[in-house]
PDB file of N, CA and C in Angstrom:
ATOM      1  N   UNK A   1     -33.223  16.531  20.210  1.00 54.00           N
ATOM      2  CA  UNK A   1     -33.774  17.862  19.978  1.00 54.00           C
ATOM      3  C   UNK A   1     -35.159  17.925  20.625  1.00 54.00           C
ATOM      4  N   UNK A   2     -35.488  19.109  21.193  1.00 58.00           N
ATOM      5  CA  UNK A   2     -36.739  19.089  21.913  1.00 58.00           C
ATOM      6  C   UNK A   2     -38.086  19.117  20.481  1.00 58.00           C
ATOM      7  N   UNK A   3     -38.940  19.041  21.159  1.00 62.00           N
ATOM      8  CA  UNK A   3     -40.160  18.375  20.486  1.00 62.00           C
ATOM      9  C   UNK A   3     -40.326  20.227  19.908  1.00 62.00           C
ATOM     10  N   UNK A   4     -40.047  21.453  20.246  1.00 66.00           N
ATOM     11  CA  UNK A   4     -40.260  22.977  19.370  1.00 66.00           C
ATOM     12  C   UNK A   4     -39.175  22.823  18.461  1.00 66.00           C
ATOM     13  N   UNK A   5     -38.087  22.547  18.441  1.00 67.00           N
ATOM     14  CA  UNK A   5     -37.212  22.438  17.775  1.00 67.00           C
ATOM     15  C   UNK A   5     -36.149  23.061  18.421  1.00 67.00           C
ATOM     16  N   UNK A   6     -36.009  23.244  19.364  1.00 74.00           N
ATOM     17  CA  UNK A   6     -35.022  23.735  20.248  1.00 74.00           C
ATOM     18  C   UNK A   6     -34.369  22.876  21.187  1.00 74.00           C
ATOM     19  N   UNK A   7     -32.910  22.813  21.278  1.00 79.00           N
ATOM     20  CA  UNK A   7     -31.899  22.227  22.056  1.00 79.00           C
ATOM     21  C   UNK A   7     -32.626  22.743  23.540  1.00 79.00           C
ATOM     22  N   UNK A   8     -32.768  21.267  24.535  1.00 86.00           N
ATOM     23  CA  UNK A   8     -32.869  21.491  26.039  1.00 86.00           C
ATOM     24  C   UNK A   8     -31.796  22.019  27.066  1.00 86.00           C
ATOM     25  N   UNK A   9     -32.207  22.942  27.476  1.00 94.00           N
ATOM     26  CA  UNK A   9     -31.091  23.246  28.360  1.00 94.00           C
ATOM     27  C   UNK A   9     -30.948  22.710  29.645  1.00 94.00           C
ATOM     28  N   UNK A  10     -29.750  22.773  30.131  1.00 97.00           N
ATOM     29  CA  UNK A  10     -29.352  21.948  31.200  1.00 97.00           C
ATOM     30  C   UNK A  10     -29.065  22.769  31.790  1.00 97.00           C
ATOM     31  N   UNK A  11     -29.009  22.236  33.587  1.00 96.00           N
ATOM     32  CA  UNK A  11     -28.729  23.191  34.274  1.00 96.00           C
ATOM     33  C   UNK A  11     -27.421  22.345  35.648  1.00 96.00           C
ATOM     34  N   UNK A  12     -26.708  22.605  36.560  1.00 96.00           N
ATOM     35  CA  UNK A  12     -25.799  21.944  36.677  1.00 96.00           C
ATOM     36  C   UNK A  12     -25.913  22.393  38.232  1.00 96.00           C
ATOM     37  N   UNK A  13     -25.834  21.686  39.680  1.00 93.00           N
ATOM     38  CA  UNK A  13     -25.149  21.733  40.819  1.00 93.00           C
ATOM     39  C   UNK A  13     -24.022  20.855  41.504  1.00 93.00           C
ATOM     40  N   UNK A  14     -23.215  21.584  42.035  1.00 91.00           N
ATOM     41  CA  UNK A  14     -22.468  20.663  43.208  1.00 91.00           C
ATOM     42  C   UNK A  14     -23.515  20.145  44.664  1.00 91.00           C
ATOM     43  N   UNK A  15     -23.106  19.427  44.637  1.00 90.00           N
ATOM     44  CA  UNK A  15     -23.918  18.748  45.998  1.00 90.00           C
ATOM     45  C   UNK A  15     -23.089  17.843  46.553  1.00 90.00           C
ATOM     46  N   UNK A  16     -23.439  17.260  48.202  1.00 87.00           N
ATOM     47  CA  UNK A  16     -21.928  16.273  48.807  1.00 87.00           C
ATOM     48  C   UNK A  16     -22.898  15.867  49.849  1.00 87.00           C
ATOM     49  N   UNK A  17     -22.096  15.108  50.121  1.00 86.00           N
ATOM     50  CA  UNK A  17     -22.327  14.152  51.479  1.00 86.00           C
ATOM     51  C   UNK A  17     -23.083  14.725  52.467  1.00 86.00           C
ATOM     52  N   UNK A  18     -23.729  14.461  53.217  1.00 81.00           N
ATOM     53  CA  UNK A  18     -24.357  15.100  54.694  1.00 81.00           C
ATOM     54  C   UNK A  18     -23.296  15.356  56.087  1.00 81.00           C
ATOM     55  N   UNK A  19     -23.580  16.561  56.310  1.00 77.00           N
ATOM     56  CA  UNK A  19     -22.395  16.078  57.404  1.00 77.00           C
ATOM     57  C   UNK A  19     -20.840  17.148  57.114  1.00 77.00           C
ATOM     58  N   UNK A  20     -21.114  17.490  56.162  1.00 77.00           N
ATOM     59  CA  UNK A  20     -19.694  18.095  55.363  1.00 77.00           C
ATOM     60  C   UNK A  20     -20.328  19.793  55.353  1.00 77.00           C
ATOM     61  N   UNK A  21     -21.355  20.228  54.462  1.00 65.00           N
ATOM     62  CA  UNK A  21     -21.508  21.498  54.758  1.00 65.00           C
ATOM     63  C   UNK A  21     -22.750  22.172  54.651  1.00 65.00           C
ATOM     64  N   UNK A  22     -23.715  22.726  54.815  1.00 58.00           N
ATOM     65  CA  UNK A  22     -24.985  23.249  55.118  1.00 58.00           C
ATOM     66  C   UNK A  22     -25.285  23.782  53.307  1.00 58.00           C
ATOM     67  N   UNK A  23     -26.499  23.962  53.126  1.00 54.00           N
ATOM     68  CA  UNK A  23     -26.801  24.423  51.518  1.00 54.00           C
ATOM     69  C   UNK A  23     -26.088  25.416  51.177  1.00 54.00           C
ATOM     70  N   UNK A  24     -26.591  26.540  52.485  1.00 52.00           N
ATOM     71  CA  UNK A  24     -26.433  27.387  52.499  1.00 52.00           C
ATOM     72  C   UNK A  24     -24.931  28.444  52.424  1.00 52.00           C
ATOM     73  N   UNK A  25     -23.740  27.432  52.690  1.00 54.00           N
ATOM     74  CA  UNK A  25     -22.521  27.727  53.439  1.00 54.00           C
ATOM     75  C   UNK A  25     -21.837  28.089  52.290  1.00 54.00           C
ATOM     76  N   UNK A  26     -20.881  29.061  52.514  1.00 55.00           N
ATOM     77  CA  UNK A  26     -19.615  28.977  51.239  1.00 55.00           C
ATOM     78  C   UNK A  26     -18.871  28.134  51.522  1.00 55.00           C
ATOM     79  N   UNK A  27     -18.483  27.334  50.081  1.00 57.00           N
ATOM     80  CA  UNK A  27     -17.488  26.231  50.303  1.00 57.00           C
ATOM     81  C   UNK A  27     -16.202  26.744  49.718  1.00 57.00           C
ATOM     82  N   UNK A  28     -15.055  26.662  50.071  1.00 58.00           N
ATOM     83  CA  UNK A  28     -13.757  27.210  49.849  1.00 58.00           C
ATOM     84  C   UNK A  28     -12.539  26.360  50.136  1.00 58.00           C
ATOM     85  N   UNK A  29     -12.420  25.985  48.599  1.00 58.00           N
ATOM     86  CA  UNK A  29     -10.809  24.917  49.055  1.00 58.00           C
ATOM     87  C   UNK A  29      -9.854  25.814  48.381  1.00 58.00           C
ATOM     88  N   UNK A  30      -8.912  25.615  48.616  1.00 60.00           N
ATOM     89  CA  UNK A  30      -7.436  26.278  48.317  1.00 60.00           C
ATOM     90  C   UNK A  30      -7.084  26.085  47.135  1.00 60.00           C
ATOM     91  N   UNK A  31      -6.840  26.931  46.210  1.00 56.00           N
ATOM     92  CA  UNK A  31      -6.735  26.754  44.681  1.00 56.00           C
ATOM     93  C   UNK A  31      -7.707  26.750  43.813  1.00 56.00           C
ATOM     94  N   UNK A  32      -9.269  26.941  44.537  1.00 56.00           N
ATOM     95  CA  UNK A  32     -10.191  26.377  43.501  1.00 56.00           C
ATOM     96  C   UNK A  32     -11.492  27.990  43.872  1.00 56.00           C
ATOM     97  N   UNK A  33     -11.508  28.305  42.738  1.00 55.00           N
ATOM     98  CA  UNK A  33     -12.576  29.678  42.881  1.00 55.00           C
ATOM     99  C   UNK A  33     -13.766  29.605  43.776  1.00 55.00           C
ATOM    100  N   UNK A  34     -13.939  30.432  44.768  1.00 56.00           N
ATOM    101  CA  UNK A  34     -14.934  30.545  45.898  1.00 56.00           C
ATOM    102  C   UNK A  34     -16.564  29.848  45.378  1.00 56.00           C
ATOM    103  N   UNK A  35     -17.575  29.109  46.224  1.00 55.00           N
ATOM    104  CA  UNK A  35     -18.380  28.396  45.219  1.00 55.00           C
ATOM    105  C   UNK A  35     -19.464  28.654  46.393  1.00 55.00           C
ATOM    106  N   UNK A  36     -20.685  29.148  46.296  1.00 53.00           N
ATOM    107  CA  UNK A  36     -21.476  29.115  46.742  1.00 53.00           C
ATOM    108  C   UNK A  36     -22.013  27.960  47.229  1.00 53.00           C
ATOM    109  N   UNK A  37     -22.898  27.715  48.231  1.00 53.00           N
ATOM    110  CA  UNK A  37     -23.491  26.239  48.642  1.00 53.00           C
ATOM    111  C   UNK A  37     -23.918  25.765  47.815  1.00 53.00           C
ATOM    112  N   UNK A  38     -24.412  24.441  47.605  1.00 61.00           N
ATOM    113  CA  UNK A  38     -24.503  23.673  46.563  1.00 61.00           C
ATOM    114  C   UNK A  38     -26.368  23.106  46.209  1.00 61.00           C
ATOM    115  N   UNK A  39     -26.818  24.484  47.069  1.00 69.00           N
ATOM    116  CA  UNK A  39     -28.260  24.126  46.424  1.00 69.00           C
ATOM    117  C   UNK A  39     -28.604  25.342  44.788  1.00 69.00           C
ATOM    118  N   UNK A  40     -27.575  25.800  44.596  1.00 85.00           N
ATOM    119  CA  UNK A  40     -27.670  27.031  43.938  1.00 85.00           C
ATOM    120  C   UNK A  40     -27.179  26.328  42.356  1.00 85.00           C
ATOM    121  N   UNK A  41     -28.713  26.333  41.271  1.00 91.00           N
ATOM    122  CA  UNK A  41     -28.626  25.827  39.937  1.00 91.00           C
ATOM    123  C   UNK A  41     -27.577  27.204  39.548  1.00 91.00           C
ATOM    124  N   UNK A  42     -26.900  26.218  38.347  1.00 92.00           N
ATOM    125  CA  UNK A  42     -25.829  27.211  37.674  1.00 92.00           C
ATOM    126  C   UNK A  42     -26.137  26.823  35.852  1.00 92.00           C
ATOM    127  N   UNK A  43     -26.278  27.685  35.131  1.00 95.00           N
ATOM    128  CA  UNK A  43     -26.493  27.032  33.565  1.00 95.00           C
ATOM    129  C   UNK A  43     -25.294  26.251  33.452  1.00 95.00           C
ATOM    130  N   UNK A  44     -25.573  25.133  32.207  1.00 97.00           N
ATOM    131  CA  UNK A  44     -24.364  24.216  32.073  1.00 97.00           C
ATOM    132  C   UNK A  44     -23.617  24.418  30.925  1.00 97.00           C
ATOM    133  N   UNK A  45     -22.576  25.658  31.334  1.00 96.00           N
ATOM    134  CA  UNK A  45     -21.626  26.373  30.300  1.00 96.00           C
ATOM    135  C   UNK A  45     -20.101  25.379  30.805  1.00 96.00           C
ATOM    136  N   UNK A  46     -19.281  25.510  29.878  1.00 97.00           N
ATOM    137  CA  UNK A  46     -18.073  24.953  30.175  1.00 97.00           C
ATOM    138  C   UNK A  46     -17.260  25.807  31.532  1.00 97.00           C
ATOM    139  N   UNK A  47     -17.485  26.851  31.403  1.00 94.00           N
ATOM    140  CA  UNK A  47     -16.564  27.676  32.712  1.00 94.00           C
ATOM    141  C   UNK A  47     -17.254  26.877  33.937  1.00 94.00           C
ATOM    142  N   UNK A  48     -18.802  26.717  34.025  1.00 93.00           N
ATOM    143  CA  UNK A  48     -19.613  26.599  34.786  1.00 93.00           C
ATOM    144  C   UNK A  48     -19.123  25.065  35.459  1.00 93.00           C
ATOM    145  N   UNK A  49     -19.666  24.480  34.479  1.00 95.00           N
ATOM    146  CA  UNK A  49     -18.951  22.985  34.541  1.00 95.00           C
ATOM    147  C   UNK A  49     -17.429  22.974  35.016  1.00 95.00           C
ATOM    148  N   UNK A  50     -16.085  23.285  34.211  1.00 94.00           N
ATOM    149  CA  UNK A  50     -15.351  23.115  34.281  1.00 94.00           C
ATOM    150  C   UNK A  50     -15.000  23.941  36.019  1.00 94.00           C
ATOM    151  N   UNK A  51     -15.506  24.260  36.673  1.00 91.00           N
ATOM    152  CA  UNK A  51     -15.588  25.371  38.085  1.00 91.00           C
ATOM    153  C   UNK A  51     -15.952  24.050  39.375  1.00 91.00           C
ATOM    154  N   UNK A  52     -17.120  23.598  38.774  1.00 92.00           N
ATOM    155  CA  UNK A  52     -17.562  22.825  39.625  1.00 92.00           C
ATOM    156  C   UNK A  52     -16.623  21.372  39.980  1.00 92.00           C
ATOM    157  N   UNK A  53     -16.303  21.086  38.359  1.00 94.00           N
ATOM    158  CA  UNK A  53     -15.638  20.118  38.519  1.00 94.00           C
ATOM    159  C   UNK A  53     -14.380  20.215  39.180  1.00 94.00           C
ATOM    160  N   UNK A  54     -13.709  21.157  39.299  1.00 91.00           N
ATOM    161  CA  UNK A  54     -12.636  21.415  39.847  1.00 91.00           C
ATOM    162  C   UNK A  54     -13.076  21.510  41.760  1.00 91.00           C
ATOM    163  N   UNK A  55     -14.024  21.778  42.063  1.00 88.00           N
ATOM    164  CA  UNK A  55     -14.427  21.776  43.450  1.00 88.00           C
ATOM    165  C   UNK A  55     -15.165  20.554  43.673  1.00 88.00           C
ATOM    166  N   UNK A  56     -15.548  19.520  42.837  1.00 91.00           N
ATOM    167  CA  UNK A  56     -15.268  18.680  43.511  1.00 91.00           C
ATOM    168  C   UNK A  56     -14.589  17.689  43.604  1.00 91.00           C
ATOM    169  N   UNK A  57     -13.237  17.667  42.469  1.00 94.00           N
ATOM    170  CA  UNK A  57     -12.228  17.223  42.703  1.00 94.00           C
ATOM    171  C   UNK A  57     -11.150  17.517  43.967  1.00 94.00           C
ATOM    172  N   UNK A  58     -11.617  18.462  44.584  1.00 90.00           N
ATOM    173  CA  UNK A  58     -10.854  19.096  45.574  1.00 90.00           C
ATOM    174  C   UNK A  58     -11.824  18.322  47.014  1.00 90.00           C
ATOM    175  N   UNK A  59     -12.822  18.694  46.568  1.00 88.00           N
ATOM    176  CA  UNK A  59     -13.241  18.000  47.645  1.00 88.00           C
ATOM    177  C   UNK A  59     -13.444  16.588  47.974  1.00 88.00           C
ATOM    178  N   UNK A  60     -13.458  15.759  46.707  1.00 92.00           N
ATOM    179  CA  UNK A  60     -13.128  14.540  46.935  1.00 92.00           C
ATOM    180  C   UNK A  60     -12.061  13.749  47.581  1.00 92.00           C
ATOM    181  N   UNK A  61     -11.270  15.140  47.432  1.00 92.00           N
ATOM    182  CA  UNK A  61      -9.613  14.727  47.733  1.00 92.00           C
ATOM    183  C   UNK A  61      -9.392  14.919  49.172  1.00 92.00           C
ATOM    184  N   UNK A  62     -10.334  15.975  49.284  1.00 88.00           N
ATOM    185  CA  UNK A  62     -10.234  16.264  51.266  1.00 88.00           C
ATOM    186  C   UNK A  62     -11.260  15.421  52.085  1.00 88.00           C
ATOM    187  N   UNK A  63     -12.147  15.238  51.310  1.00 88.00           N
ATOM    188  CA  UNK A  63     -13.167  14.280  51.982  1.00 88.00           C
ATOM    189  C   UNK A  63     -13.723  12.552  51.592  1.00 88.00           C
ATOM    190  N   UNK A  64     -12.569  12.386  50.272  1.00 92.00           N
ATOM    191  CA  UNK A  64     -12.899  11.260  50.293  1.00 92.00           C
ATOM    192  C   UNK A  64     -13.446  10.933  48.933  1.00 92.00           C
ATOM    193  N   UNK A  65     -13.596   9.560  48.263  1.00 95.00           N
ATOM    194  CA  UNK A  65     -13.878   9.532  47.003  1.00 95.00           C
ATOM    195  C   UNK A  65     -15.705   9.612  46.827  1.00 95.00           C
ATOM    196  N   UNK A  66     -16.377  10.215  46.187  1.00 94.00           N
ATOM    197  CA  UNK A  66     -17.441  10.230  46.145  1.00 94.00           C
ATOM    198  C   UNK A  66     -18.483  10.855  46.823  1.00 94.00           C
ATOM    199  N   UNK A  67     -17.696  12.099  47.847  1.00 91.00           N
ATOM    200  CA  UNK A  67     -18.291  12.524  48.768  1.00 91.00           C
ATOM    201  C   UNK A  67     -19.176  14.138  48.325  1.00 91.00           C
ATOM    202  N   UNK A  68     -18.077  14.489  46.870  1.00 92.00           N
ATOM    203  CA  UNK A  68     -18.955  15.521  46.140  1.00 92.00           C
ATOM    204  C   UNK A  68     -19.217  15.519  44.806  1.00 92.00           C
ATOM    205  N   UNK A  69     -20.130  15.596  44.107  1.00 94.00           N
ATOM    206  CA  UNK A  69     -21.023  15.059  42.759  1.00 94.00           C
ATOM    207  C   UNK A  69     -21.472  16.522  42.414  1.00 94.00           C
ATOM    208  N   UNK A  70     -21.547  16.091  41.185  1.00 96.00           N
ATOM    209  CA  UNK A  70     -22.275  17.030  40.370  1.00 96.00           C
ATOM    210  C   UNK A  70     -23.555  16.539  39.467  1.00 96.00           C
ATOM    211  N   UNK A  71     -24.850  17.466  40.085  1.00 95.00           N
ATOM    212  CA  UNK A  71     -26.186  16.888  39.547  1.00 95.00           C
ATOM    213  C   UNK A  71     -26.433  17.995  38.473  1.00 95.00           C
ATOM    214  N   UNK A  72     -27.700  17.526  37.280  1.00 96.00           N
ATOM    215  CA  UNK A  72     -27.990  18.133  36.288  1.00 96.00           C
ATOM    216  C   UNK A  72     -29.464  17.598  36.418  1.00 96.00           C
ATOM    217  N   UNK A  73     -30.149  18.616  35.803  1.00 96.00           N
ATOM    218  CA  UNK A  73     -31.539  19.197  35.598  1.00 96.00           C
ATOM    219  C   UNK A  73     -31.565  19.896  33.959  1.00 96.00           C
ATOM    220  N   UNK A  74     -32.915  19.363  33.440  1.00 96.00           N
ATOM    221  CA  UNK A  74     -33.409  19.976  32.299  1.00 96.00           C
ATOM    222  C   UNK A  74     -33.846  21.484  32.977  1.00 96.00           C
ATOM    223  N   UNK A  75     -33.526  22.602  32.085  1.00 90.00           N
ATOM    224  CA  UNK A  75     -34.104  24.184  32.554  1.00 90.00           C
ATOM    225  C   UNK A  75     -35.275  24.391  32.185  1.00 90.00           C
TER     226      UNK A  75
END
C-alpha cells in the first residue's frame, strides 16, 4: 500500500526487439486487435493487459521467442 494510503497504480507497454518496428508504427497481426506502437503507456486494466498479451504472443510467434515483452511503470 502506498505510504497516503492508496493502492499504486501501474501502468503497462508492449515493446520488442530493434529492427522489427518503429515506436511510432501500427502493429497489426491477424486475429489480434489493432495496437498502437509500443511507446504508448496504457493503464494496467485486465482488457488492457489481457490485449497486449495477446500481441505479444502473436508476435513472439512471428518473430521469435522473446522478441516482444511487456514493460510496467508505477503512474
Amino acid at each position: 500500500m502506498h505510504p497516503a494510503g492508496k493502492a499504486k497504480l501501474k501502468e503497462i507497454r508492449l515493446r520488442w526487439s530493434d529492427g522489427i518496428a518503429k515506436d511510432d508504427e501500427q502493429l497489426t497481426v491477424e486475429g489480434v486487435p489493432a495496437h498502437p506502437g509500443g511507446g504508448l503507456w496504457h493503464p494496467d486494466t485486465f482488457d488492457n493487459r489481457r490485449t497486449l498479451e495477446q500481441i505479444m504472443a502473436a508476435g513472439n510467434e512471428t518473430y521469435g521467442d522473446g522478441t516482444h515483452w511487456i514493460e510496467e511503470r508505477e503512474a
